[in-house]
Amino acid sequence: MSVQSQVTGRTAGGATATTSRRRLYRGEALTALFFILPSLIGFTVFYAVPAIRGLWISFTNWDLLRPAKFIGIENYVKLFQDKEFWNALSVTVYYVLLNIPLQTVLAMIIAVMMYRLTKSMVIRALIILPWLMPPVVVGLIWLWLLDPNIGIVNVALKALGLPMIAFLGLPQWAMPSIAMINIW
């Protein structure tokens, strides 16, 4: 003969186990919401609202002095008919196509090198250095390095018997030079 007993889901305090889990889940959810809320407010205030407002303004003729007048897609029609827009778009695409593949390949090479050279602190510091320097300082240093008259790059070219190049002054050299600076 066997004895069977029925076990209830109540704890010593009288609450069921599922009720305790629900309270715990609610507490965790409130804690998570508490931590996410500042980012959500920042995203809404500084990104979502301005983006929606900017989209609305793009469908108006507004000069900031008079009330906005809704004109539909007229601004976009003008934009797509503007030759300067297409030129700017092509320059941007060219810049992106120069940067993204080169940055990706170089990042992979550097990551493999860093993995293999983890004990060399000097090499790691030299590789990380560009991320630590302020962009304005880096821009000024590159401007000086690429100067057509006294820049170190042109001095080296002259020493090798090659012609000096205005890297940032010639259209055919400006974009590759800027891309190289960005990749660095």
Coordinates of C-alpha atoms in Angstrom, one line a residue:
M1 CA 0.0 0.0 0.0
S2 CA 1.4 3.4 -0.9
V3 CA 0.7 6.7 0.6
Q4 CA 0.1 9.7 -1.7
S5 CA 0.2 13.2 -0.5
Q6 CA -0.8 16.2 -2.5
V7 CA 1.8 19.1 -2.5
T8 CA 0.5 22.6 -2.8
G9 CA 2.4 25.4 -4.4
R10 CA 2.3 27.6 -1.3
T11 CA 5.4 28.8 0.5
A12 CA 5.8 29.4 4.2
G13 CA 4.5 33.0 3.7
G14 CA 1.3 31.9 2.1
A15 CA 2.0 33.2 -1.4
T16 CA 2.3 30.8 -4.3
A17 CA 5.6 30.3 -6.1
T18 CA 4.2 31.8 -9.3
T19 CA 3.1 34.9 -7.5
S20 CA 6.6 35.4 -6.1
R21 CA 8.1 34.9 -9.6
R22 CA 5.7 37.5 -11.0
R23 CA 6.6 40.0 -8.3
L24 CA 10.3 39.3 -8.9
Y25 CA 9.8 39.7 -12.7
R26 CA 7.9 43.0 -12.2
G27 CA 10.7 44.2 -9.9
E28 CA 13.3 43.3 -12.5
A29 CA 11.2 44.9 -15.3
L30 CA 10.9 48.1 -13.3
T31 CA 14.7 48.1 -12.6
A32 CA 15.4 47.5 -16.3
L33 CA 13.0 50.3 -17.2
F34 CA 14.7 52.6 -14.7
F35 CA 18.1 51.9 -16.4
I36 CA 16.8 52.2 -19.9
L37 CA 14.7 55.3 -19.3
P38 CA 17.5 57.9 -19.5
S39 CA 18.7 56.5 -22.9
L40 CA 15.1 56.4 -24.2
I41 CA 14.5 60.0 -23.1
G42 CA 17.7 61.1 -24.7
F43 CA 16.9 59.2 -27.9
T44 CA 13.4 60.7 -28.1
V45 CA 14.5 64.2 -27.3
F46 CA 17.7 64.4 -29.3
Y47 CA 17.0 62.1 -32.2
A48 CA 13.4 60.9 -32.8
V49 CA 11.6 64.3 -32.3
P50 CA 14.2 66.3 -34.4
A51 CA 14.1 63.7 -37.1
I52 CA 10.3 63.7 -37.4
R53 CA 10.3 67.5 -37.2
G54 CA 13.0 67.7 -39.9
L55 CA 11.0 65.4 -42.1
W56 CA 7.9 67.6 -41.7
I57 CA 9.9 70.8 -42.4
S58 CA 11.2 69.2 -45.6
F59 CA 7.7 69.2 -46.9
T60 CA 7.3 73.0 -46.2
N61 CA 8.6 76.3 -47.6
W62 CA 9.8 77.8 -44.3
D63 CA 12.3 80.7 -44.1
L64 CA 12.1 81.1 -40.2
L65 CA 10.6 84.6 -40.6
R66 CA 7.1 83.5 -41.7
P67 CA 4.9 80.5 -40.8
A68 CA 5.7 77.3 -42.6
K69 CA 3.7 76.7 -45.7
F70 CA 3.1 73.1 -46.8
I71 CA 4.3 72.5 -50.4
G72 CA 4.4 68.7 -50.6
I73 CA 7.3 67.1 -52.5
E74 CA 8.3 70.3 -54.3
N75 CA 11.6 70.5 -52.3
Y76 CA 12.5 66.9 -53.3
V77 CA 11.7 67.6 -56.9
K78 CA 14.1 70.6 -56.8
L79 CA 16.7 68.5 -55.0
F80 CA 16.7 65.7 -57.5
Q81 CA 17.0 68.2 -60.4
D82 CA 20.0 70.0 -58.9
K83 CA 23.3 69.1 -60.4
E84 CA 25.2 70.1 -57.3
F85 CA 23.2 67.5 -55.3
W86 CA 24.2 64.7 -57.7
N87 CA 27.8 65.9 -57.6
A88 CA 27.8 65.9 -53.8
L89 CA 26.2 62.4 -53.8
S90 CA 28.8 61.0 -56.1
V91 CA 31.7 62.5 -54.1
T92 CA 30.1 61.0 -50.9
V93 CA 29.7 57.6 -52.5
Y94 CA 33.3 57.7 -53.8
Y95 CA 34.5 58.6 -50.3
V96 CA 32.5 55.8 -48.7
L97 CA 33.7 53.2 -51.3
L98 CA 37.3 54.3 -50.6
N99 CA 37.0 54.1 -46.8
I100 CA 34.8 51.2 -45.9
P101 CA 36.6 48.4 -47.7
L102 CA 40.1 49.7 -46.7
Q103 CA 39.1 50.3 -43.1
T104 CA 37.5 46.8 -42.9
V105 CA 40.6 45.0 -44.3
L106 CA 43.0 47.1 -42.2
A107 CA 40.9 46.5 -39.1
M108 CA 41.0 42.7 -39.7
I109 CA 44.8 42.8 -40.3
I110 CA 45.4 44.9 -37.2
A111 CA 43.1 42.7 -35.1
V112 CA 45.1 39.6 -36.1
M113 CA 48.4 41.4 -35.5
M114 CA 47.2 42.5 -32.1
Y115 CA 46.0 39.0 -31.2
R116 CA 49.5 37.6 -32.1
L117 CA 51.4 40.5 -30.5
T118 CA 49.5 40.8 -27.2
K119 CA 52.7 40.8 -25.2
S120 CA 54.1 43.8 -27.0
M121 CA 52.7 46.9 -25.2
V122 CA 54.6 49.4 -27.4
I123 CA 53.1 48.0 -30.6
R124 CA 49.6 47.9 -29.0
A125 CA 50.0 51.5 -27.8
L126 CA 51.1 52.7 -31.2
I127 CA 48.2 51.0 -32.9
I128 CA 45.7 52.4 -30.4
L129 CA 47.2 55.9 -30.5
P130 CA 45.0 57.3 -33.3
W131 CA 41.9 56.6 -31.3
L132 CA 43.2 58.6 -28.3
M133 CA 44.2 61.7 -30.2
P134 CA 41.6 64.5 -30.6
P135 CA 40.4 64.8 -34.3
V136 CA 41.4 68.5 -34.5
V137 CA 45.0 67.7 -33.5
V138 CA 45.1 64.9 -36.0
G139 CA 43.7 67.1 -38.7
L140 CA 46.3 69.8 -38.1
I141 CA 49.2 67.2 -38.0
W142 CA 48.1 65.8 -41.4
L143 CA 47.7 69.3 -42.8
W144 CA 51.3 70.0 -41.8
L145 CA 52.5 66.6 -43.1
L146 CA 50.9 67.0 -46.5
D147 CA 51.8 70.7 -47.0
P148 CA 52.9 71.2 -50.6
N149 CA 56.0 73.2 -49.7
I150 CA 57.3 72.2 -46.3
G151 CA 55.4 69.0 -45.5
I152 CA 57.4 65.9 -44.5
V153 CA 55.7 63.8 -47.2
N154 CA 56.8 66.2 -49.9
V155 CA 60.3 66.6 -48.5
A156 CA 60.6 62.8 -48.7
L157 CA 59.3 62.8 -52.2
K158 CA 61.8 65.5 -53.2
A159 CA 64.6 63.5 -51.6
L160 CA 63.7 60.5 -53.7
G161 CA 63.8 62.6 -56.8
L162 CA 60.0 62.6 -57.2
P163 CA 57.9 65.7 -57.9
M164 CA 56.2 67.4 -54.9
I165 CA 52.4 67.0 -54.8
A166 CA 49.7 69.3 -53.4
F167 CA 47.9 66.4 -51.8
L168 CA 45.0 68.5 -50.5
G169 CA 45.1 71.1 -53.4
L170 CA 44.6 68.9 -56.5
P171 CA 41.2 67.3 -57.2
Q172 CA 42.7 64.0 -58.2
W173 CA 44.7 63.8 -54.9
A174 CA 42.3 65.4 -52.4
M175 CA 39.8 62.6 -52.0
P176 CA 42.3 59.8 -51.7
S177 CA 44.4 61.9 -49.2
I178 CA 41.3 62.6 -47.1
A179 CA 40.3 58.9 -47.2
M180 CA 43.8 57.9 -46.1
I181 CA 43.7 60.4 -43.2
N182 CA 40.3 59.0 -42.2
I183 CA 41.5 55.4 -42.5
W184 CA 44.5 56.2 -40.3

